[in-house]
Coordinates of C-alpha atoms in Angstrom, one line a residue:
M11 CA 13.1 -43.0 31.7
K12 CA 14.2 -43.5 35.1
R13 CA 14.5 -47.0 36.7
A14 CA 12.1 -47.5 39.4
R15 CA 13.8 -48.5 42.6
T16 CA 12.6 -49.3 46.3
S17 CA 14.7 -46.3 47.6
R18 CA 17.0 -43.3 46.7
S19 CA 20.6 -43.9 47.0
H20 CA 21.2 -42.3 50.4
E21 CA 18.0 -44.1 51.7
R22 CA 18.3 -47.8 50.1
S23 CA 17.9 -50.7 52.2
G24 CA 15.5 -53.6 52.8
G25 CA 15.6 -56.1 50.2
P26 CA 16.6 -59.5 50.7
R27 CA 19.8 -59.8 52.7
R28 CA 22.6 -61.2 51.3
S29 CA 24.8 -63.8 52.9
T30 CA 28.4 -64.1 51.6
G31 CA 29.2 -67.2 53.6
H32 CA 32.4 -65.9 55.0
G33 CA 32.9 -63.5 58.1
N34 CA 29.3 -62.8 59.0
R35 CA 27.6 -62.0 62.2
Q36 CA 27.2 -64.9 64.3
A37 CA 23.4 -65.9 64.9
G38 CA 22.3 -65.5 68.3
R39 CA 25.4 -63.9 70.1
A40 CA 24.7 -61.3 72.4
V41 CA 26.3 -57.9 71.3
Q42 CA 28.1 -56.1 74.2
G43 CA 26.3 -52.9 75.5
E44 CA 22.9 -53.6 74.5
F45 CA 19.9 -52.4 76.6
A46 CA 16.2 -53.5 77.2
P47 CA 14.1 -51.3 74.9
P48 CA 11.3 -49.7 77.0
R49 CA 8.1 -51.5 77.1
T50 CA 5.2 -50.3 74.8
V51 CA 1.8 -49.5 76.5
T52 CA -0.3 -48.7 73.6
P53 CA -0.3 -51.2 70.8
A54 CA 1.6 -49.8 67.6
L55 CA -0.4 -49.3 64.5
P56 CA 0.0 -52.1 61.9
A57 CA 2.9 -51.8 59.2
A58 CA 2.0 -49.9 55.8
G59 CA 2.1 -52.1 52.8
S60 CA 2.7 -49.2 50.7
F61 CA 3.2 -45.3 51.0
A62 CA -0.3 -44.8 49.4
D63 CA -1.9 -46.5 52.5
L64 CA -0.3 -43.7 54.5
A65 CA -1.9 -40.4 55.7
M66 CA 0.7 -38.2 53.8
P67 CA 0.1 -35.0 51.7
A68 CA -0.3 -35.9 47.7
Q69 CA 2.7 -33.9 47.1
L70 CA 4.8 -36.0 49.3
L71 CA 3.6 -39.3 47.6
A72 CA 4.2 -37.7 44.4
T73 CA 7.8 -36.7 45.1
L74 CA 8.3 -40.2 46.3
G75 CA 7.5 -41.5 43.0
H76 CA 9.6 -38.7 41.0
E77 CA 12.5 -39.7 43.3
G78 CA 11.9 -43.6 42.6
V79 CA 11.0 -44.5 46.0
T80 CA 8.3 -47.0 45.4
V81 CA 8.3 -49.4 48.2
P82 CA 8.8 -48.6 52.1
F83 CA 11.5 -50.4 53.6
P84 CA 10.9 -52.1 57.1
I85 CA 11.7 -49.3 59.4
Q86 CA 9.6 -46.9 57.1
A87 CA 6.6 -49.3 56.9
A88 CA 6.7 -50.2 60.8
T89 CA 7.3 -46.6 62.1
L90 CA 5.7 -44.4 59.6
P91 CA 1.9 -45.2 60.5
N92 CA 2.7 -44.5 64.3
S93 CA 4.9 -41.3 63.7
L94 CA 2.5 -39.8 61.2
A95 CA -0.2 -40.2 64.1
G96 CA 2.1 -38.4 66.5
R97 CA 3.6 -41.3 68.7
D98 CA 6.8 -41.0 69.8
V99 CA 9.3 -43.5 68.0
L100 CA 12.4 -45.4 69.1
G101 CA 13.8 -47.0 66.1
R102 CA 17.0 -49.0 65.2
G103 CA 18.1 -49.9 61.6
R104 CA 21.3 -50.7 60.0
T105 CA 23.0 -48.2 57.9
G106 CA 21.4 -47.5 54.9
S107 CA 17.9 -49.0 56.3
G108 CA 16.0 -45.9 55.5
K109 CA 15.9 -44.1 58.7
T110 CA 16.3 -40.6 57.3
L111 CA 12.9 -40.8 55.4
A112 CA 11.2 -42.9 58.2
F113 CA 11.5 -39.8 60.3
G114 CA 11.9 -37.2 57.7
L115 CA 8.5 -38.0 55.9
A116 CA 6.4 -37.8 59.3
V117 CA 8.3 -34.5 60.1
L118 CA 7.4 -33.0 56.8
A119 CA 3.7 -34.4 56.7
R120 CA 3.0 -33.4 60.2
T121 CA 4.4 -29.8 59.6
A122 CA 3.0 -29.3 56.0
G123 CA 0.6 -26.3 55.6
R124 CA 2.3 -24.3 58.5
R125 CA 4.4 -21.2 58.3
A126 CA 6.9 -20.5 61.0
E127 CA 7.6 -17.2 62.4
P128 CA 11.2 -15.6 62.4
R129 CA 13.6 -17.8 64.6
Q130 CA 10.9 -20.1 65.6
P131 CA 11.0 -23.5 63.8
F132 CA 8.3 -26.1 64.1
A133 CA 10.6 -29.1 63.9
L134 CA 14.0 -29.9 64.9
V135 CA 16.5 -32.7 64.0
L136 CA 19.6 -33.0 65.9
V137 CA 22.6 -35.0 64.5
P138 CA 26.1 -35.5 65.7
T139 CA 28.1 -34.3 62.6
R140 CA 28.2 -31.9 60.1
E141 CA 28.5 -34.6 57.4
L142 CA 25.2 -36.3 58.7
A143 CA 23.6 -32.9 59.0
Q144 CA 24.2 -32.0 55.3
Q145 CA 23.1 -35.7 54.2
V146 CA 20.0 -35.5 56.1
T147 CA 19.2 -31.8 54.5
D148 CA 20.0 -33.3 51.3
A149 CA 17.8 -36.2 51.5
L150 CA 14.7 -34.4 52.6
A151 CA 15.0 -31.1 50.5
P152 CA 13.2 -32.4 47.6
Y153 CA 10.2 -33.6 49.8
A154 CA 10.4 -30.2 51.6
R155 CA 10.1 -28.4 48.6
S156 CA 7.0 -30.2 47.3
V157 CA 5.0 -29.1 50.5
S158 CA 6.7 -25.5 50.5
L159 CA 8.8 -26.0 53.8
R160 CA 11.7 -24.4 54.4
L161 CA 14.9 -26.2 55.7
A162 CA 17.8 -24.6 57.6
T163 CA 21.1 -26.4 58.3
V164 CA 22.8 -25.3 61.4
V165 CA 26.2 -26.6 62.0
G166 CA 29.7 -25.9 63.1
G167 CA 32.7 -25.0 60.6
M168 CA 30.0 -22.9 58.2
S169 CA 29.2 -19.1 58.4
L170 CA 27.3 -18.4 61.7
G171 CA 25.8 -15.2 60.0
R172 CA 24.2 -16.9 57.1
Q173 CA 22.8 -19.6 59.4
A174 CA 21.6 -17.0 61.7
G175 CA 20.2 -15.3 58.7
A176 CA 18.2 -18.3 57.4
L177 CA 16.8 -18.9 61.0
R178 CA 15.7 -15.0 61.0
A179 CA 14.1 -15.3 57.7
G180 CA 11.9 -18.3 59.1
A181 CA 12.4 -22.1 58.6
E182 CA 9.8 -24.7 59.6
V183 CA 12.4 -27.4 60.2
V184 CA 16.0 -27.1 61.3
V185 CA 18.6 -29.8 61.0
A186 CA 21.4 -29.0 63.6
T187 CA 24.4 -30.2 65.4
P188 CA 23.9 -29.4 69.1
G189 CA 26.8 -27.0 69.7
R190 CA 26.0 -24.6 66.8
L191 CA 22.3 -24.4 67.7
R192 CA 23.1 -23.8 71.3
D193 CA 25.3 -20.7 70.0
L194 CA 22.5 -19.7 67.9
I195 CA 19.9 -20.1 70.7
A196 CA 22.2 -17.9 73.1
R197 CA 22.7 -15.2 70.5
G198 CA 18.9 -14.7 70.1
D199 CA 18.8 -16.2 66.6
C200 CA 16.4 -19.2 67.3
R201 CA 14.0 -20.2 70.0
L202 CA 12.4 -23.8 70.2
D203 CA 9.3 -23.1 72.2
D204 CA 7.4 -23.8 69.0
V205 CA 9.1 -27.0 68.3
G206 CA 6.4 -29.8 68.3
I207 CA 8.5 -32.6 66.8
T208 CA 12.1 -33.5 67.7
V209 CA 14.3 -36.2 66.3
L210 CA 17.6 -37.3 67.6
D211 CA 19.5 -39.3 64.8
E212 CA 22.4 -41.2 65.7
A213 CA 21.7 -40.4 69.5
D214 CA 24.4 -42.9 70.7
Q215 CA 27.4 -41.1 68.7
M216 CA 26.0 -38.0 70.2
A217 CA 26.5 -39.6 73.8
D218 CA 29.9 -41.0 72.9
M219 CA 31.1 -37.4 71.6
G220 CA 30.1 -36.0 74.8
F221 CA 27.0 -33.9 73.6
M222 CA 24.7 -35.4 76.0
P223 CA 24.6 -32.3 78.2
Q224 CA 23.8 -30.1 75.2
V225 CA 21.3 -32.4 73.8
T226 CA 19.2 -32.6 77.1
A227 CA 19.6 -28.8 77.5
L228 CA 18.3 -28.3 74.1
L229 CA 15.1 -30.9 74.7
D230 CA 14.2 -29.3 77.8
Q231 CA 13.7 -26.2 75.6
V232 CA 11.1 -27.7 73.3
R233 CA 7.5 -27.6 73.8
P234 CA 6.4 -29.8 76.4
G235 CA 4.3 -32.8 75.3
G236 CA 5.6 -32.7 71.8
Q237 CA 6.5 -35.6 69.7
R238 CA 10.0 -37.2 69.9
M239 CA 11.8 -39.6 67.7
L240 CA 15.0 -41.2 68.3
F241 CA 16.7 -43.2 65.5
S242 CA 20.2 -44.9 65.3
A243 CA 22.2 -47.6 63.7
T244 CA 23.1 -48.9 67.3
L245 CA 21.5 -48.2 70.7
D246 CA 23.3 -48.8 73.9
R247 CA 23.1 -48.1 77.6
N248 CA 24.3 -44.7 76.6
V249 CA 20.9 -43.5 75.6
D250 CA 19.2 -45.0 78.4
L251 CA 18.7 -41.6 79.9
L252 CA 17.3 -39.9 76.8
V253 CA 14.7 -43.1 76.1
R254 CA 13.6 -42.8 79.8
R255 CA 13.5 -39.0 80.2
Y256 CA 12.2 -37.8 76.9
L257 CA 10.1 -40.7 75.1
S258 CA 6.6 -41.3 76.2
D259 CA 5.0 -44.6 75.6
P260 CA 7.0 -45.2 72.3
V261 CA 6.7 -47.4 69.4
V262 CA 9.9 -49.8 69.4
H263 CA 11.2 -50.9 66.1
S264 CA 14.4 -52.7 65.4
V265 CA 15.1 -53.9 61.8
D266 CA 17.9 -56.0 63.3
P267 CA 20.4 -56.2 66.0
S268 CA 23.2 -53.6 66.0
A269 CA 25.6 -56.0 64.6
G270 CA 23.4 -56.3 61.7
A271 CA 24.6 -53.3 60.5
V272 CA 27.2 -55.4 58.6
T273 CA 25.4 -58.6 58.1
T274 CA 25.5 -58.2 54.0
M275 CA 29.3 -57.8 54.1
E276 CA 32.2 -60.0 54.2
H277 CA 34.7 -59.4 57.1
H278 CA 38.3 -59.9 56.9
V279 CA 41.1 -59.6 59.1
L280 CA 44.4 -59.5 57.3
H281 CA 47.5 -60.5 59.4
V282 CA 50.2 -58.3 58.3
H283 CA 54.1 -57.9 59.2
D284 CA 54.8 -54.2 60.7
T285 CA 57.7 -53.8 57.9
D286 CA 55.2 -54.7 55.1
K287 CA 52.0 -52.9 56.2
H288 CA 53.0 -49.6 54.4
R289 CA 53.3 -51.4 50.9
T290 CA 50.3 -53.5 51.4
V291 CA 48.3 -50.5 52.3
T292 CA 49.7 -48.7 48.9
E293 CA 48.9 -51.8 47.0
I294 CA 45.2 -51.9 48.1
A295 CA 44.8 -48.3 47.5
A296 CA 46.0 -48.9 43.9
R297 CA 43.1 -51.1 43.3
D298 CA 40.7 -50.4 40.4
G299 CA 37.7 -48.8 42.1
R300 CA 37.2 -46.7 45.1
V301 CA 37.9 -47.3 48.7
I302 CA 37.7 -45.6 52.1
M303 CA 40.5 -46.2 54.4
F304 CA 40.4 -45.4 58.3
L305 CA 43.1 -44.1 60.6
D306 CA 43.1 -42.9 64.0
T307 CA 44.7 -39.5 63.7
K308 CA 44.8 -36.5 61.5
H309 CA 48.4 -36.4 61.2
A310 CA 48.2 -40.3 59.9
V311 CA 45.8 -39.4 57.5
D312 CA 47.6 -36.7 56.2
R313 CA 50.9 -38.7 55.8
L314 CA 49.2 -41.5 53.8
T315 CA 47.6 -39.1 51.8
R316 CA 50.8 -37.5 50.6
H317 CA 52.5 -40.9 50.3
L318 CA 49.8 -42.4 48.1
L319 CA 49.9 -39.2 45.9
S320 CA 53.6 -39.7 45.4
N321 CA 53.2 -43.0 44.3
G322 CA 50.4 -42.2 41.6
V323 CA 47.2 -43.0 43.6
R324 CA 44.6 -40.4 43.6
A325 CA 43.7 -39.8 47.2
A326 CA 42.4 -37.1 49.4
A327 CA 42.2 -36.6 53.3
L328 CA 39.1 -36.2 55.3
H329 CA 39.3 -35.2 58.9
G330 CA 38.3 -32.8 61.6
G331 CA 41.3 -30.5 60.9
K332 CA 39.7 -29.6 57.6
S333 CA 37.1 -26.9 57.1
Q334 CA 33.7 -27.4 56.4
P335 CA 34.0 -26.4 52.7
Q336 CA 37.0 -28.6 52.2
R337 CA 35.2 -31.6 53.7
T338 CA 32.3 -30.8 51.5
R339 CA 34.4 -30.5 48.3
T340 CA 36.5 -33.7 49.1
L341 CA 33.6 -35.7 49.5
A342 CA 32.2 -34.4 46.2
Q343 CA 35.4 -35.3 44.6
F344 CA 35.2 -39.0 46.0
K345 CA 31.6 -39.5 45.1
S346 CA 32.2 -38.4 41.4
G347 CA 35.3 -40.7 41.1
H348 CA 37.7 -37.8 40.8
V349 CA 39.5 -39.2 43.9
A350 CA 39.7 -42.9 44.1
V351 CA 40.7 -43.2 47.8
L352 CA 39.4 -41.2 50.9
V353 CA 41.7 -41.3 53.6
A354 CA 39.9 -40.7 56.7
T355 CA 39.5 -40.7 60.5
N356 CA 36.3 -41.5 62.1
V357 CA 34.6 -38.2 60.9
A358 CA 33.5 -40.3 57.8
A359 CA 32.2 -43.3 59.7
R360 CA 28.7 -42.0 59.9
G361 CA 26.4 -40.1 58.0
I362 CA 28.0 -40.4 54.5
H363 CA 26.7 -42.3 51.9
I364 CA 28.8 -43.4 48.5
D365 CA 27.1 -45.2 45.9
N366 CA 28.6 -48.6 44.8
L367 CA 31.4 -48.6 47.5
D368 CA 32.5 -52.1 47.8
L369 CA 35.4 -51.7 50.2
V370 CA 36.3 -50.3 53.5
V371 CA 39.7 -50.6 55.0
N372 CA 40.8 -50.1 58.5
V373 CA 44.4 -49.2 58.3
D374 CA 44.3 -48.7 62.0
P375 CA 41.9 -51.1 63.7
P376 CA 39.0 -49.5 65.5
S377 CA 38.9 -48.8 69.1
D378 CA 35.6 -50.5 69.8
H379 CA 33.0 -52.4 67.8
K380 CA 30.7 -49.5 67.3
D381 CA 33.3 -47.8 65.6
Y382 CA 33.8 -51.0 63.5
L383 CA 30.0 -51.2 62.8
H384 CA 29.9 -47.6 61.8
R385 CA 33.0 -47.6 59.6
G386 CA 32.0 -50.8 57.8
G387 CA 28.5 -49.2 57.2
R388 CA 29.9 -47.2 54.4
T389 CA 29.9 -50.3 52.3
A390 CA 27.3 -52.9 51.5
R391 CA 24.4 -50.6 51.9
A392 CA 21.1 -51.8 50.8
G393 CA 22.0 -55.4 50.8
E394 CA 24.6 -54.9 48.2
S395 CA 28.0 -56.7 48.3
G396 CA 31.0 -55.3 49.9
S397 CA 34.0 -56.0 52.2
V398 CA 35.4 -54.7 55.4
V399 CA 39.3 -55.4 55.6
T400 CA 41.0 -54.6 58.9
L401 CA 44.9 -54.8 58.8
V402 CA 46.3 -56.3 62.0
T403 CA 50.0 -56.5 63.0
P404 CA 50.9 -58.9 65.6
D405 CA 50.6 -56.8 68.6
Q406 CA 47.1 -55.8 67.6
R407 CA 45.6 -59.5 67.4
H408 CA 44.3 -59.8 70.7
G409 CA 42.6 -56.7 70.9
M410 CA 41.1 -57.3 67.5
R411 CA 39.6 -60.7 68.7
R412 CA 37.8 -59.2 71.8
L413 CA 36.4 -56.3 69.4
M414 CA 35.0 -58.8 66.8
A415 CA 33.5 -60.9 69.9
S416 CA 32.1 -57.6 71.2
A417 CA 30.6 -56.9 67.7
G418 CA 29.3 -60.5 67.4
I419 CA 31.2 -61.1 64.1
T420 CA 33.3 -63.9 62.9
P421 CA 35.7 -62.5 60.4
R422 CA 37.7 -64.6 57.8
I423 CA 41.5 -64.4 59.1
T424 CA 44.1 -64.6 56.2
R425 CA 47.8 -63.8 56.5
V426 CA 48.8 -61.7 53.6
R427 CA 51.9 -60.1 52.1
S428 CA 52.3 -57.3 49.7
G429 CA 52.4 -58.6 46.1
E430 CA 50.8 -61.9 46.9
A431 CA 47.8 -63.4 44.9
E432 CA 45.6 -63.7 48.1
L433 CA 45.9 -60.1 48.8
S434 CA 44.8 -59.1 45.5
R435 CA 42.0 -61.6 45.5
I436 CA 40.6 -60.2 48.8
T437 CA 41.0 -56.5 48.2
G438 CA 42.0 -55.9 44.5
A439 CA 45.4 -54.9 45.6
Q440 CA 47.8 -54.1 42.7
A441 CA 51.2 -52.3 42.1
P442 CA 50.9 -48.7 41.9
S443 CA 52.0 -46.7 38.9
G444 CA 54.8 -44.7 40.8
V445 CA 54.1 -41.5 38.8
P446 CA 53.3 -38.9 41.3
V447 CA 49.8 -37.2 41.0
V448 CA 48.4 -33.9 42.2
V449 CA 44.5 -33.6 43.3
T450 CA 43.1 -30.2 43.0
P451 CA 43.0 -29.1 46.7
P452 CA 39.4 -29.0 47.9
D453 CA 39.7 -25.3 49.0
A454 CA 41.2 -24.3 45.6
E455 CA 39.1 -22.9 42.8
R456 CA 39.9 -23.9 39.2
P457 CA 41.4 -21.0 37.1
R458 CA 38.9 -19.8 34.6
G459 CA 39.7 -21.6 31.5
A460 CA 41.2 -24.5 33.0
S461 CA 39.8 -27.8 31.5
S462 CA 38.7 -30.4 33.8
P463 CA 40.7 -33.5 34.1
S464 CA 39.3 -36.6 32.4
R465 CA 38.6 -39.8 34.4
G466 CA 41.1 -42.6 32.9
R467 CA 42.7 -45.0 34.9
R468 CA 45.1 -44.1 37.8
G469 CA 48.6 -43.5 36.7
H470 CA 47.6 -42.9 33.4
A471 CA 46.9 -39.5 31.5
G472 CA 43.7 -37.8 32.5
R473 CA 43.5 -39.2 36.0
G474 CA 45.0 -36.1 37.4
R475 CA 48.2 -34.6 36.1
P476 CA 51.5 -36.0 37.0
A477 CA 53.3 -33.9 39.5
G478 CA 56.3 -31.6 38.6
E479 CA 59.8 -32.3 39.6
A480 CA 59.7 -29.9 42.7
A481 CA 56.5 -31.6 43.9
H482 CA 58.2 -35.0 43.5
R483 CA 61.1 -33.7 45.5
T484 CA 58.9 -32.7 48.0
A485 CA 57.1 -36.2 48.0
Q486 CA 60.6 -37.7 48.5
R487 CA 61.7 -35.6 51.5
R488 CA 58.5 -36.7 53.4
P489 CA 58.7 -40.1 55.6
G490 CA 56.5 -42.6 54.3
R491 CA 55.4 -43.9 57.5
F492 CA 51.7 -43.2 58.2
R493 CA 51.3 -44.6 61.5

């Protein structure tokens, strides 16, 4: 029998917040870039005590129970009574706080029982990345099926023809990235005149990525007077325009300040020598358990991935240079444990949920505090324990101090060297096997009849086949530098 839980894995949050005692957010410190939320004129409805208290179709309530979502988390309890009543909502909650169901249940409940005409959806969810679009779709799919609503996912990097076909067949709810939706509208495959509910998920990232003109152009096409909801893990001055222009008397709810995205984590800044950083990263990657490692560029990601594979660490690369099918399969390999180390650019910093991931490593320090918060948000979700480790060389220390101050975080700072017990204590680092391995490329199909690799320990039989002599020579020819 399925164990009851207060949220599905991709929607877990709430719960008592753990304080690790080391490297937590400083209470009361103002976070850079905050903006004053709009004043609500009409009082908000009181928070719901349970899902049963909400005016939702019985099918949605039954599906919540079937999915093991038994108690609403704070952002859901506070916003759903108002969003179900048609109010505009401005919601901020830390990563994993349940934002997707907070807006998704309202969208589905208010759309249930209607049938969209071809090319004319009733609800639109705009997101900044393909990964987040897929995660939102996956999270809402069982609930949409329960009330016979059709979801269409519209993102770049995938077949335009198939997405156009889904819209022409009719979809009540569209989850989209701005650029691809704009292209489909220009082709005549979609119209937004009938869209009465619009959601912006992670609006600040859309602003940071330069999507604001596309987002406003799309919002100007939806039905006037419709419901708008804006949800994000961080809200800053970049979204002021959206709030002022498109939200009308919104209910405002914030689970906690922006820096709260990492209040359940330990934060470590590890001072490393330039000459030892390469070995330090390799030993951290060789730990028992999965880890996401963030770097600045696609080329750096690819170099580190090749280096780790040549040293016996099952690693895979994720960045914007990969096709969407490659990215999807790589994530599936990481989630299943077939790959132990996900080496990524910021493409993995938002909208990706991995169960029981307890370590994120910034091999390259992030460029600003928001990137830090969102990278770190891949671990310690739903109050679980987790650590964010940032490797800092001497020339990066000043910038890292400023970044942490902007995020309102006081990290634990430690000088480490490869092979030392302190590095192992903090990260689980250990020496790699040194036996090269090959991970089946995410774009390669396994030949028929080929057996699936078992999941033994890294560097041992079954944890990916050792590379042949030619592959080993190739790895030796490539430089080990990843910066």
